[in-house]
Short mmCIF file of C-alpha atoms in Angstrom, two decimals:
data_model
loop_
_atom_site.label_atom_id
_atom_site.label_comp_id
_atom_site.label_asym_id
_atom_site.label_seq_id
_atom_site.Cartn_x
_atom_site.Cartn_y
_atom_site.Cartn_z
CA MET A 38 190.91 184.38 40.91
CA SER A 39 190.05 183.06 44.08
CA MET A 40 186.10 182.68 45.02
CA GLY A 41 186.16 180.60 48.43
CA ASN A 42 187.04 176.82 47.57
CA GLU A 43 187.43 177.71 43.98
CA ARG A 44 190.33 178.69 42.38
CA VAL A 45 190.99 179.21 38.13
CA LEU A 46 194.42 179.45 37.05
CA LEU A 47 195.35 179.90 33.26
CA SER A 48 198.57 177.81 32.13
CA ALA A 49 200.01 178.90 29.12
CA GLU A 50 201.82 175.90 28.04
CA VAL A 51 202.41 171.92 28.95
CA ALA A 52 205.20 172.68 31.05
CA ALA A 53 203.16 175.66 32.88
CA THR A 54 200.05 173.09 33.50
CA GLU A 55 202.88 170.69 34.70
CA ALA A 56 204.27 172.79 37.34
CA LEU A 57 200.86 173.52 38.50
CA GLY A 58 200.18 169.87 39.28
CA GLU A 59 203.49 169.71 41.13
CA ALA A 60 202.80 172.50 43.00
CA LEU A 61 199.58 170.81 43.88
CA GLY A 62 201.12 167.16 44.70
CA ARG A 63 203.60 168.57 47.19
CA GLY A 64 200.69 169.15 49.26
CA LEU A 65 198.40 165.77 48.69
CA ASP A 66 198.04 163.02 51.22
CA ALA A 67 197.03 159.63 50.87
CA GLY A 68 193.46 159.25 50.52
CA ASP A 69 193.07 162.61 48.52
CA VAL A 70 191.15 162.26 45.22
CA VAL A 71 191.49 164.54 42.19
CA ALA A 72 189.16 164.43 39.98
CA LEU A 73 189.87 165.50 36.23
CA ARG A 74 187.04 166.71 33.67
CA GLY A 75 187.67 168.17 30.24
CA ASP A 76 188.18 167.62 26.56
CA LEU A 77 190.41 165.71 24.86
CA GLY A 78 193.90 167.55 24.85
CA THR A 79 192.99 170.15 27.27
CA GLY A 80 196.29 168.57 29.78
CA LYS A 81 194.73 165.95 32.39
CA THR A 82 197.58 163.91 32.03
CA ALA A 83 200.30 166.68 31.80
CA LEU A 84 198.67 167.71 35.19
CA THR A 85 198.90 164.55 36.56
CA ARG A 86 202.54 164.21 35.48
CA GLY A 87 203.30 167.17 37.83
CA ILE A 88 201.10 165.89 40.65
CA ALA A 89 203.31 162.49 40.53
CA ARG A 90 206.67 164.75 40.84
CA GLY A 91 205.40 166.36 43.29
CA LEU A 92 204.78 163.31 45.52
CA GLY A 93 208.06 162.21 44.20
CA VAL A 94 207.10 159.67 41.59
CA THR A 95 210.47 159.48 39.02
CA GLU A 96 208.86 156.93 36.63
CA PRO A 97 207.06 158.46 33.83
CA VAL A 98 203.93 158.98 33.38
CA GLN A 99 201.24 157.98 30.82
CA SER A 100 197.54 157.87 29.99
CA PRO A 101 196.40 154.76 31.51
CA THR A 102 193.44 154.50 29.11
CA PHE A 103 193.85 151.13 27.93
CA ALA A 104 195.10 149.88 31.14
CA LEU A 105 192.73 152.05 33.25
CA LEU A 106 194.92 152.09 36.20
CA HIS A 107 198.58 152.89 36.61
CA GLU A 108 200.23 152.80 40.06
CA TYR A 109 203.39 154.84 40.75
CA PRO A 110 205.56 154.64 44.31
CA GLY A 111 206.07 158.25 45.74
CA ARG A 112 206.22 159.79 48.80
CA THR A 113 202.66 158.32 48.75
CA THR A 114 201.13 155.88 46.03
CA LEU A 115 199.84 157.75 42.82
CA TYR A 116 196.80 155.78 41.51
CA HIS A 117 196.28 157.03 37.82
CA PHE A 118 192.73 155.86 37.15
CA ASP A 119 191.26 156.65 33.38
CA ALA A 120 187.41 156.18 33.55
CA TRP A 121 187.15 157.01 29.51
CA MET A 122 186.65 153.39 28.58
CA SER A 123 182.95 153.18 28.72
CA GLY A 124 182.08 150.56 30.78
CA ARG A 125 184.99 148.70 31.77
CA GLU A 126 185.70 151.45 34.81
CA VAL A 127 182.31 150.03 36.69
CA GLY A 128 183.20 146.40 36.34
CA PHE A 129 186.80 147.73 37.76
CA LEU A 130 185.11 150.00 40.43
CA GLU A 131 182.92 147.34 41.56
CA SER A 132 185.40 144.43 41.65
CA GLY A 133 187.39 146.29 44.29
CA GLY A 134 189.13 149.20 42.35
CA ALA A 135 186.58 151.68 44.02
CA GLN A 136 188.51 150.64 47.03
CA LEU A 137 191.79 152.57 45.75
CA LEU A 138 189.47 156.12 45.86
CA GLY A 139 190.17 157.71 49.21
CA GLY A 140 192.46 155.04 50.30
CA ASP A 141 196.10 154.70 50.95
CA GLY A 142 197.34 156.84 48.33
CA VAL A 143 196.49 159.71 45.98
CA CYS A 144 193.94 158.93 43.47
CA VAL A 145 193.85 161.18 40.06
CA VAL A 146 191.11 160.19 37.93
CA GLU A 147 190.61 161.63 34.35
CA TRP A 148 187.05 161.99 33.01
CA ALA A 149 185.93 161.57 36.84
CA GLU A 150 182.62 162.86 35.50
CA ARG A 151 182.03 159.16 34.10
CA ILE A 152 182.09 157.72 37.48
CA ALA A 153 180.79 160.17 39.69
CA PRO A 154 178.54 157.79 42.08
CA TYR A 155 181.86 155.96 43.11
CA LEU A 156 183.82 159.26 43.76
CA PRO A 157 184.28 160.23 47.66
CA ASP A 158 182.20 163.60 48.80
CA ALA A 159 185.48 164.88 49.48
CA ARG A 160 187.49 165.79 46.74
CA LEU A 161 189.37 168.18 44.80
CA GLU A 162 187.72 168.43 40.98
CA VAL A 163 189.65 169.90 38.15
CA VAL A 164 187.94 171.13 34.87
CA LEU A 165 190.44 171.79 32.03
CA ALA A 166 189.24 173.93 29.10
CA HIS A 167 190.64 175.32 25.95
CA LEU A 168 191.59 178.96 25.76
CA GLY A 169 193.59 178.52 22.66
CA PRO A 170 196.32 176.10 21.06
CA THR A 171 198.34 176.54 23.90
CA ARG A 172 196.28 178.06 26.05
CA ARG A 173 194.02 176.41 28.86
CA SER A 174 192.15 177.11 32.32
CA LEU A 175 192.13 175.20 35.45
CA ARG A 176 189.16 175.52 37.44
CA PHE A 177 189.92 173.92 40.93
CA THR A 178 186.97 173.30 43.39
CA VAL A 179 187.07 171.56 46.69
CA LEU A 180 183.95 169.90 47.12
CA GLY A 181 182.79 168.02 50.35
CA ALA A 182 182.99 168.96 54.27
CA GLY A 183 185.09 167.91 56.79
CA GLU A 184 188.87 167.60 57.79
CA ARG A 185 189.99 166.36 54.16
CA ALA A 186 188.10 169.32 52.28
CA GLU A 187 189.24 171.70 54.79
CA ARG A 188 193.25 170.88 53.96
CA LEU A 189 192.23 170.54 50.08
CA ALA A 190 190.74 173.94 49.98
CA GLY A 191 193.98 175.42 51.95
CA LEU A 192 195.72 173.67 48.69
CA VAL A 193 193.98 175.93 46.13
CA ALA A 194 193.45 178.89 48.03
#
C-alpha cells in the first residue's frame, strides 16, 4: 500500500525481510540514514543484513548491541549502529559518533527512537511489527525535505 512518502510492506519470513533490505540497499548512497524501530525480534538486523548485501558488503552482519557500532566496507561504507544500550549511545554520539549520521557512508540505526534528537531531518524510518510467528509488517516513511528526502521517497515508491 503506497501513501505518498509512506509504504507498508509485509514479510512472511526472514529471507523476505532480507530481500526487501537488499533492494533498498541498492539505492542508498553515502549520507543516507535508515532509522529502524520495532520490538525485539521484529527483523531490524535481518533488514540490515539485506541492506548490507545491497551495498555490496560481503562480511557477515551481526547486531551491534554490545559494540554500539559495526562498520562494513562495501560500495559505500555501512555504519550499523544500535541505540539499545541506554546511556552509552549518547556519550558515543556526543564524542564524535554523531558525525557518522549523514556522513560519508550509509548509517542504519536500530532503536533509532532512542537517539531521535541526533538524527538528520531527511531520513528513512522503518517501523517493523510482529504480525505472527514469522510474519512482519514494515512501514517505510521518508522524513524531511530537500533532494535527499526526494531521492529516498523514490526508493519507497
